[in-house]
XYZ file of C-alpha atoms in Angstrom:
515
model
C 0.000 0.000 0.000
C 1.481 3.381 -0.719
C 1.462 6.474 1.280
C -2.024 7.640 -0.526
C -3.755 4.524 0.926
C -3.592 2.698 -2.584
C -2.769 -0.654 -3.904
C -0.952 -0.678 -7.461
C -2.669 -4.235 -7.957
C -1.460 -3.996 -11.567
C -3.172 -6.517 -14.089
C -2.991 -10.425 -13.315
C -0.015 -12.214 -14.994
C -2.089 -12.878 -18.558
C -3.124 -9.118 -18.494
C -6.592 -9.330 -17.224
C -7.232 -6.426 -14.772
C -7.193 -7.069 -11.331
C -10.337 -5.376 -9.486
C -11.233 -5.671 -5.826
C -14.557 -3.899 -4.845
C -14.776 -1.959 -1.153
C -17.809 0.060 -1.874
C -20.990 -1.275 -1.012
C -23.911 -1.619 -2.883
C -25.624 1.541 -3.504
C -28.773 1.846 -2.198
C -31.929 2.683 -3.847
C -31.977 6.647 -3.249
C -28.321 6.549 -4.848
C -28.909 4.363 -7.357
C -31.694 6.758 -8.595
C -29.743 9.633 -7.955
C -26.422 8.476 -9.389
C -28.832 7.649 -13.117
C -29.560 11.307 -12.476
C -26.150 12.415 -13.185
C -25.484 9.994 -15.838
C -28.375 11.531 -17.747
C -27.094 15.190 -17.206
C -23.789 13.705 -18.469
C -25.138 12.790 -21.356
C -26.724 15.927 -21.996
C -23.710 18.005 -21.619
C -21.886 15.156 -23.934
C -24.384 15.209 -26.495
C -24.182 19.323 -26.689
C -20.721 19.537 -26.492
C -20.750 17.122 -29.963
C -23.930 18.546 -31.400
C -21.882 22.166 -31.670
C -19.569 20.572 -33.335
C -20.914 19.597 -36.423
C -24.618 21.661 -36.164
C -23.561 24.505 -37.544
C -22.080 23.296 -40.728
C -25.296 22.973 -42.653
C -26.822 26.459 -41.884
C -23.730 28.748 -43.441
C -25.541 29.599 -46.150
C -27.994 30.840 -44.423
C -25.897 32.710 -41.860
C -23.367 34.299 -44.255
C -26.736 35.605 -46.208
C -27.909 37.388 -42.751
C -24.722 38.081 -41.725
C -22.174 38.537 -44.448
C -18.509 37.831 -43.726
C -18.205 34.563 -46.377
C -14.621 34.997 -46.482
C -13.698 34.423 -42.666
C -16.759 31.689 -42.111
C -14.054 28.908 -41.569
C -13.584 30.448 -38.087
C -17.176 29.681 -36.773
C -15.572 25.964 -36.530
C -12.185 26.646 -35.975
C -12.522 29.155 -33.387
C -14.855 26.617 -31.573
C -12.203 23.721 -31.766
C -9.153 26.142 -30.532
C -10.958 27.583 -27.477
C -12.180 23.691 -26.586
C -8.700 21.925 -26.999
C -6.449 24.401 -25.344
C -8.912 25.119 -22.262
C -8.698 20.836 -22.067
C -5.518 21.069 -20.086
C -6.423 23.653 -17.702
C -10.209 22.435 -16.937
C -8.741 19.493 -16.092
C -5.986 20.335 -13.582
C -9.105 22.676 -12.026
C -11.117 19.468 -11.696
C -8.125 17.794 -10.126
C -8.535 21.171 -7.503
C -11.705 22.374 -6.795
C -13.990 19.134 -7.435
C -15.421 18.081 -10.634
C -18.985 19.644 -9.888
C -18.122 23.163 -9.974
C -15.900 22.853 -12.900
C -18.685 21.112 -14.809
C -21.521 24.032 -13.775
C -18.727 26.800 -14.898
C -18.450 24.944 -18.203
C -21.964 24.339 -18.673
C -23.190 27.705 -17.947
C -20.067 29.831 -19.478
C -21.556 27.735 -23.101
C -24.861 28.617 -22.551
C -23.874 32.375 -22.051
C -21.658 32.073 -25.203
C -25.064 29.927 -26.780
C -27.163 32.656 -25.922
C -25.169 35.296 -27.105
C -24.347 33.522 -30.335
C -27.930 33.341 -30.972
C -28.059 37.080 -30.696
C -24.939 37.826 -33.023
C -25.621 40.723 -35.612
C -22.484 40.561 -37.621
C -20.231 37.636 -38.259
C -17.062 39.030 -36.164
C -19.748 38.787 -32.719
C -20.658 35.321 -34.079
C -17.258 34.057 -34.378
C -16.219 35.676 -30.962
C -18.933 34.244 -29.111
C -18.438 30.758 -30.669
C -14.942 31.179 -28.611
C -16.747 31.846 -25.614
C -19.298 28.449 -25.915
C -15.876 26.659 -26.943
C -14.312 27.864 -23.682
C -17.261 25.834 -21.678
C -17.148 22.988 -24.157
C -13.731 22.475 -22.960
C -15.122 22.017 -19.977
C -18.133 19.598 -20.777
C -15.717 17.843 -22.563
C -13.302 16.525 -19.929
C -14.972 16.862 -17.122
C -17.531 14.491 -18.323
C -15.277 11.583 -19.321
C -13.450 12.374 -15.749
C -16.838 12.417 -13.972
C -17.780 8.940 -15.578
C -14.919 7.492 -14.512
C -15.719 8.576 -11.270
C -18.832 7.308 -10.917
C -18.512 3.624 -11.447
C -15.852 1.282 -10.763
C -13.542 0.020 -12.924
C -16.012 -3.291 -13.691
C -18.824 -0.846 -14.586
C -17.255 1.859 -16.566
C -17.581 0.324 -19.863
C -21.212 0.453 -19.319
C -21.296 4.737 -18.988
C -18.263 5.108 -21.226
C -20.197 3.155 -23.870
C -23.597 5.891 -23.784
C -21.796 8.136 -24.325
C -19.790 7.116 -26.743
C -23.124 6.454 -28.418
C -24.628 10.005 -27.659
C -21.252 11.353 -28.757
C -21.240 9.498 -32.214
C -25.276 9.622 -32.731
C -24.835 13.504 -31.972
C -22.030 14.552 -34.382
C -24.224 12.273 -36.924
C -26.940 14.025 -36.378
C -25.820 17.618 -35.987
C -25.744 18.614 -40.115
C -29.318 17.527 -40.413
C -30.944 18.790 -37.640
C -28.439 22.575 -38.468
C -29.908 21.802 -41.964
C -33.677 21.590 -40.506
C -33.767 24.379 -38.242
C -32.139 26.951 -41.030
C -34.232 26.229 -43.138
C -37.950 26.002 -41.141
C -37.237 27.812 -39.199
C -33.982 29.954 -38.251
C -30.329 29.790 -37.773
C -30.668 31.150 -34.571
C -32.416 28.221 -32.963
C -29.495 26.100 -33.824
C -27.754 28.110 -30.641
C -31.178 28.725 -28.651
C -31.599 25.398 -28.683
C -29.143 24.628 -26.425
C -30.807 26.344 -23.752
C -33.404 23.982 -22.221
C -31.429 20.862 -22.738
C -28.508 22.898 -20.610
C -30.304 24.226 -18.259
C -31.678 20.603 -17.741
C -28.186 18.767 -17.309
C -27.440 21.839 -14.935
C -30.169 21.223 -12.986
C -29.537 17.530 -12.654
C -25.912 17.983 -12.199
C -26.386 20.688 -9.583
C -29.095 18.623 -7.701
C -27.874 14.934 -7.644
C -23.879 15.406 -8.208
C -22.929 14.698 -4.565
C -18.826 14.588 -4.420
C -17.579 12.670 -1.614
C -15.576 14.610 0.915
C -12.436 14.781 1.008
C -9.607 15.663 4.175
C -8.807 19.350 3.578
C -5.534 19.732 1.921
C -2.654 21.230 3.853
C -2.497 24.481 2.683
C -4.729 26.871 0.691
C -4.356 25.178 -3.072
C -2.456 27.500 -5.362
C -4.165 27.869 -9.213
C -1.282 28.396 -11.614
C -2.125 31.116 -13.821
C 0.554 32.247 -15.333
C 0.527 28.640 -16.824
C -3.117 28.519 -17.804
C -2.624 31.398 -19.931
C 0.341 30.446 -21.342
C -0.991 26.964 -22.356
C -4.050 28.953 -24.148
C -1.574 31.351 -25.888
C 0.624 28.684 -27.181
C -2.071 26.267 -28.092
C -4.412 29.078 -29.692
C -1.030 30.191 -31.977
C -0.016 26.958 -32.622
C -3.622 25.192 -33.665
C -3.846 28.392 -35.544
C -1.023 28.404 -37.787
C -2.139 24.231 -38.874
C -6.020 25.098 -39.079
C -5.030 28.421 -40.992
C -1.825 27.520 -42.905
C -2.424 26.182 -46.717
C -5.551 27.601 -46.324
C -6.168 31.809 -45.510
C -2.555 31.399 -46.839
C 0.896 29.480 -47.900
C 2.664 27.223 -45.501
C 5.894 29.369 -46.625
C 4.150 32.757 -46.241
C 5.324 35.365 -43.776
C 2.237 34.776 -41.514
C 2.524 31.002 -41.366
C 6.222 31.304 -40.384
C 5.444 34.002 -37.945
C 2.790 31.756 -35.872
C 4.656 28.467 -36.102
C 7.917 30.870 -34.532
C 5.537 32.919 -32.007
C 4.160 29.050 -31.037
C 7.848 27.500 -30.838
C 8.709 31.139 -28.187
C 5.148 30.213 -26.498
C 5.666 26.590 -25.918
C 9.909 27.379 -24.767
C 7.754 29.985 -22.152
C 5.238 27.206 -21.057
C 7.983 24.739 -20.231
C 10.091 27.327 -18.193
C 6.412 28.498 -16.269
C 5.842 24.810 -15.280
C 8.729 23.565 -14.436
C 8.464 26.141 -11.667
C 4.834 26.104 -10.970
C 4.182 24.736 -7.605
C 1.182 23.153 -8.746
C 1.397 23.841 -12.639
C -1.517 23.239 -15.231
C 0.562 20.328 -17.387
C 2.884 18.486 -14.868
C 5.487 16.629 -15.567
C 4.169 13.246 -14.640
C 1.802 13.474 -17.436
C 4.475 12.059 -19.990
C 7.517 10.935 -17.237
C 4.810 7.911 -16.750
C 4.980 5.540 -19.507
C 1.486 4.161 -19.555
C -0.397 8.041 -19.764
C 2.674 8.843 -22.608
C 1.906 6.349 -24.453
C -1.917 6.937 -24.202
C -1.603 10.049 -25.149
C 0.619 9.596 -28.326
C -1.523 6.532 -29.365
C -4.614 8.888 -28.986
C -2.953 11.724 -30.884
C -2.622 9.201 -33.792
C -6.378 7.875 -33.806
C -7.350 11.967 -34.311
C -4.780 11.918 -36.939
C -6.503 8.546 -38.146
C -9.743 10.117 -37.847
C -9.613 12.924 -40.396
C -9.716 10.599 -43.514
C -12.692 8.970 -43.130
C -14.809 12.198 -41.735
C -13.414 14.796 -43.841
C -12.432 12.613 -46.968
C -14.702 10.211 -47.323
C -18.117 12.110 -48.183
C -16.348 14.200 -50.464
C -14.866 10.297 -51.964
C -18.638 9.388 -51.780
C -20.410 12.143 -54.130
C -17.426 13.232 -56.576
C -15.865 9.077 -57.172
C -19.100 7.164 -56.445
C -22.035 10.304 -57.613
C -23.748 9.769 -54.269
C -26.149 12.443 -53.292
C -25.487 14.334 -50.035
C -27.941 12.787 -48.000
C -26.814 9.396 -49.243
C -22.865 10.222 -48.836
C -23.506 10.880 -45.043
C -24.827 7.753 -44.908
C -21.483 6.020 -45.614
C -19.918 7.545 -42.998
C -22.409 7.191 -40.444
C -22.497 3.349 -40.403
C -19.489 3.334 -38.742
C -21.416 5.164 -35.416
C -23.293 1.703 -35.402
C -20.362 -0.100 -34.932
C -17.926 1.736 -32.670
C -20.539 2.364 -29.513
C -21.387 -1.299 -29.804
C -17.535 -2.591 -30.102
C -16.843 -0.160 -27.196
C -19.279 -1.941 -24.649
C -18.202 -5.098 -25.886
C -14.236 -4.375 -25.180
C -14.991 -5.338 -21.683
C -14.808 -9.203 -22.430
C -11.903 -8.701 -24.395
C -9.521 -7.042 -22.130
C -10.759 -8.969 -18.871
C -8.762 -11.765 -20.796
C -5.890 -10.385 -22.564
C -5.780 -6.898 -20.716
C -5.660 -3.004 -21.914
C -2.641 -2.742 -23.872
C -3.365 -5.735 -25.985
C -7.328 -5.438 -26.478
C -5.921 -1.833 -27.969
C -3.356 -3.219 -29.919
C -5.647 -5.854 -31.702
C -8.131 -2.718 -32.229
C -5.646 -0.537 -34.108
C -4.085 -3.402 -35.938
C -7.721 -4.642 -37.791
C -8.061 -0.876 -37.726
C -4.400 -0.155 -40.200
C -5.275 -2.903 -42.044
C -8.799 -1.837 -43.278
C -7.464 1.975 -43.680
C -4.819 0.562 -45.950
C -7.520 -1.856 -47.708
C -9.389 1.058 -48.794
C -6.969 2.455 -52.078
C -7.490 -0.896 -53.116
C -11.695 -0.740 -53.658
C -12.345 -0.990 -57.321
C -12.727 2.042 -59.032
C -14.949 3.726 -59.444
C -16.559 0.905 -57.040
C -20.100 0.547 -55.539
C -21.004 2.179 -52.195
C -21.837 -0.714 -50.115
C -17.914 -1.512 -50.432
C -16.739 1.446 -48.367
C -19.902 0.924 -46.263
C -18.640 -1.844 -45.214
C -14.907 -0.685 -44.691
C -16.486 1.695 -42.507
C -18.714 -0.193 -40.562
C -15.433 -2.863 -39.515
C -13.689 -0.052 -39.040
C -15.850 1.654 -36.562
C -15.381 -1.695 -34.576
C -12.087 -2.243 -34.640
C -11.813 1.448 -33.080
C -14.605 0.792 -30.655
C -11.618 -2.324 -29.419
C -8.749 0.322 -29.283
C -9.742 3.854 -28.147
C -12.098 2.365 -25.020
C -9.739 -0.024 -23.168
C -7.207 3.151 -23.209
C -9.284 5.572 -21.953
C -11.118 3.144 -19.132
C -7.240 1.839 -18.544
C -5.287 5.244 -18.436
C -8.227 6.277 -16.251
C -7.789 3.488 -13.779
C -4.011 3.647 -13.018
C -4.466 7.097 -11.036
C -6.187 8.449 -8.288
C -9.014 10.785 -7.969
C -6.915 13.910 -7.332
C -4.943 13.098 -11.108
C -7.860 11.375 -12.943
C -9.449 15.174 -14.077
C -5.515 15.936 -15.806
C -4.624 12.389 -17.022
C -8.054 12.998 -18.857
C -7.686 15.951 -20.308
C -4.463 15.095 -21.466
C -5.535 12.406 -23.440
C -8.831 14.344 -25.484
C -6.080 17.276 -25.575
C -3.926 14.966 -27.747
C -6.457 13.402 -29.627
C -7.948 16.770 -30.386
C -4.550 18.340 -31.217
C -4.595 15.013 -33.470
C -7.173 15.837 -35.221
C -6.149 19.375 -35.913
C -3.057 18.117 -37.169
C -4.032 15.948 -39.373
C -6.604 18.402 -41.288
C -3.210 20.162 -42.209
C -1.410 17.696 -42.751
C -3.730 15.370 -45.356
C -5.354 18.942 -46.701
C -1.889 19.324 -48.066
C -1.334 15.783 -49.374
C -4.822 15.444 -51.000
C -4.127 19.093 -52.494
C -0.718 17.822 -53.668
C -2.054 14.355 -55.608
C -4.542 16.739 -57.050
C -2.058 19.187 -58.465
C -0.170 16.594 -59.824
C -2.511 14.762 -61.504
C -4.052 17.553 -63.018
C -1.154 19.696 -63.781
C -0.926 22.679 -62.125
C -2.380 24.185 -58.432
C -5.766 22.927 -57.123
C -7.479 21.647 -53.958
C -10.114 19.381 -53.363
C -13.074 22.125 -52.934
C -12.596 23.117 -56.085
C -12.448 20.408 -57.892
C -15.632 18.612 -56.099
C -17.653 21.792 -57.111
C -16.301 21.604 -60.819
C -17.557 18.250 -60.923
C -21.017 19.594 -59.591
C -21.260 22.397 -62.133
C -20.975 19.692 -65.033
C -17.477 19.613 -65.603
C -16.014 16.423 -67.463
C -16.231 14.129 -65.126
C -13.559 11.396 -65.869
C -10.284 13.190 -65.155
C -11.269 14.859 -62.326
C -13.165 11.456 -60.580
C -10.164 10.266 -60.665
C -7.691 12.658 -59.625
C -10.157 12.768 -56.378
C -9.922 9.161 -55.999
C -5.881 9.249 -56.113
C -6.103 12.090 -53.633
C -8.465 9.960 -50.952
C -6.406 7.018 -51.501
C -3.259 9.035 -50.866
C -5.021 10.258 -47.374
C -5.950 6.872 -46.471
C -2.692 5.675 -46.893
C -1.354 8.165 -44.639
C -4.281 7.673 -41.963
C -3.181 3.984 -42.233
C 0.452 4.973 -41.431
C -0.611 7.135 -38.366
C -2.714 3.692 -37.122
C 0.974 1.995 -37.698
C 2.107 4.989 -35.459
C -0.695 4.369 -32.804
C 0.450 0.260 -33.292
C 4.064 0.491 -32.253
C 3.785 3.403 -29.578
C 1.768 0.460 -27.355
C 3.859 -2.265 -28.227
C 6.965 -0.408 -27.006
C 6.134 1.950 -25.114
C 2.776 1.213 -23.171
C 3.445 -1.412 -20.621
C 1.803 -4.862 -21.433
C -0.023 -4.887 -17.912
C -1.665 -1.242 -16.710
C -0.878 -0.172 -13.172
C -4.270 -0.303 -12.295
C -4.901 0.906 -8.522
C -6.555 -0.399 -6.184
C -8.467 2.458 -4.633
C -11.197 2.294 -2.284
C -11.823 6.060 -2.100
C -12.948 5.508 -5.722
């Protein structure tokens, strides 16, 4: 037993997590009370995901009220910058103050920015106040996960991480349509007033059944690092803005891409120097001096790099290579919510055998092999073929990302469990960022070379849609898809050797009956 009152029980000698049980069994009045918060949980899950993808449909209609069609792109990237670099900090508050009054912050601080949003009369106040609902999404975000961990023991997590895994994939799913729906019967604002009841609801549940147990007072007053926080949101925001910016609003060789990528290189050589002498700082060390969150974390940063091809690529693969219609292309990529939520709840029985590391490595091996499977689909092919693809591959990612999360989760106490979460959605978010850049400018690249001369793969999919010959340029978007799908199988090769060599084969799961 260490000097926090813990076991490090580790996994048994095949792998299979060890878990010993001190709690008793909840009572009726908790039982109710603890599906209270579960619900609110996955209300704040399901808006934190909704905003993600519900506003994509109704630009036309908000650039015709608004105006502002050339800086648009920042109603979703300003979201996704204030959410992933307020990850880190939200988390190390959790670790602080409780998980309850970092969740009611977020919550309300997104309904503010909701409400306001809703209210926007030019595009600049829209895009601003889409930061402000991404700077409490950061908190629904994490504290959620760290709350669900929290709830149940290690035998039952699967169970809650599995909703919402389901309300998280069913929600991005459904966000375009329902955007689509409500700006078109109705208005664009409701997309953002919307929010408001279903908030308000998870904040009253939250607020009303979230009972943290207590905990001995800590020896002195706790200390919140700020010079930290704000430089992890400086050299995040510059950073996340030069990749979601660069070959974009302009070059990768231009003067302002240089300049952000140098401001973000001063930033981050700042942020090291603040926390190494932080007393308590925002992003300790610990976070990647302990092999088993490292290696988390870098295997997570390659499924958001993973991610990118089939959610950005493959509806645009769908209507210009295989003349789907919208509706129909969305379709393909949806099947594969079917299959990850139900693969995730089913992990359980897989790494109770053969343990965390390897459930996850036999999840993102299936999961390379059908990524590199895909340039080989006949061309120009039928679309149950990458329906399919997708649908195995939503399992075989259900088998890796779940066992990581529920494992990382379990091998610290309560007061780390808020940062060693954040950590991880911070690097799979960062992932994801990343890899927009990085196979934007690949796909761009095959496209420019096998048409001859500069082009990207907007324009081309809306020559194709204006009647342009069609063979040549099917094609060339085919190559370019193929080329990203290569590369998103590489990153899963990434994601394959980072656990065999780094992770440990058995978790350090603890033992911990304050849990």
């Amino acid at each position: 037993m260490d000097a926090g009152g813990r076991n490090p029980v580790g996994e048994g000698d095949t792998g299979t997590p060890v878990v010993r049980e001190h709690a008793a069994r909840p009572g009726r009045a908790e039982t109710r009370r603890r599906r209270a918060v579960v619900a609110a949980l996955m209300l704040a899950m399901g808006l934190a995901a909704l905003d993600s993808t519900v506003v994509s449909t109704a630009v036309p209609q908000i650039v015709g009220d608004l105006g502002g069609f050339s800086v648009f792109s920042w109603l979703f990237s300003g979201y996704l910058l204030a959410v992933t670099v307020t990850l880190p900090v939200y988390g190390k508050l959790s670790d602080t103050f409780g998980r309850k009054p970092v969740l009611v912050a977020g919550a309300s601080l997104f309904l503010l920015g909701s409400l306001l949003c809703a209210g926007a009369w030019n595009m600049a106040a829209l895009i601003a106040f889409r930061v402000v609902q991404g700077l409490g999404g950061g908190a629904l975000q994490g504290t959620v996960q760290t709350l669900a961990a929290d709830l149940y023991p290690l035998a039952e997590r699967p169970k809650i991480q599995a909703k919402l895994s389901t309300v998280w994939a069913t929600s991005a799913v459904a966000g375009p349509a329902l955007g689509g729906v409500l700006a078109t019967y109705a208005d664009w604002r409701w997309i953002f007033l919307i929010n408001l009841p279903v908030g308000a609801l998870a904040l009253w549940l939250i607020t009303r059944h979230l009972r943290e147990p207590r905990r001995a007072a800590p020896d002195r007053r706790p200390r919140i690092d700020w010079a930290g926080a704000l430089a992890v949101f400086a050299c995040g925001g510059v950073l996340l803005t030069a990749l979601v910016q660069g070959g974009v609003a302009w070059d990768w060789l231009s003067a302002p891409s240089i300049a952000l990528f140098a401001a973000g290189a001063c930033l981050l050589a700042i942020v090291v120097a603040v926390e190494r002498r932080a007393a308590e700082p925002i992003i300790p060390g610990w976070v990647w001096r302990r092999r088993t969150i490292a290696a988390v974390n870098l295997a997570l940063g390659a499924l958001g790099l993973l991610m990118v091809a089939p959610t950005v690529f493959l509806p645009t693969y769908a209507q210009a290579v295989l003349g789907l219609a919208p509706v129909a292309a969305g379709f393909v990529l949806s099947v594969w919510t079917l299959s990850w939520p139900l693969s995730a709840a089913l992990s359980q029985h897989v790494y109770r055998r053969i343990g965390f590391r390897d459930t996850a490595v036999l999840g993102i091996g299936a999961a390379g092999l059908l990524l590199l499977a895909f340039p080989f689909l006949p061309y120009p092919g039928e679309a149950w073929q990458p329906v399919v693809l997708m649908l195995l591959l939503g399992g075989a990612l259900g088998l890796f990302q779940l066992p990581l999360i529920i494992g990382v989760q379990s091998t610290v106490g309560w007061a780390e469990r808020g940062t060693t979460t954040a950590s991880v959605l911070f690097c799979r978010q960062t992932g994801q960022t990343l890899g927009a850049a990085l196979f934007g400018a690949v796909a761009n690249g095959v496209l420019a070379a096998r048409l001859g001369g500069a082009g990207d793969l907007d324009a081309v999919t809306r020559a194709l849609n204006s009647g342009a010959p069609a063979g040549p340029l099917r094609s060339a978007v085919a190559d370019a898809v193929h080329a990203v799908y290569l590369g998103a199988a590489g990153a899963a090769a990434l994601a394959f050797l980072v656990l065999l060599f780094v992770a440990p084969r058995r978790f350090p799961v603890l033992d911990d009956p304050t849990d």
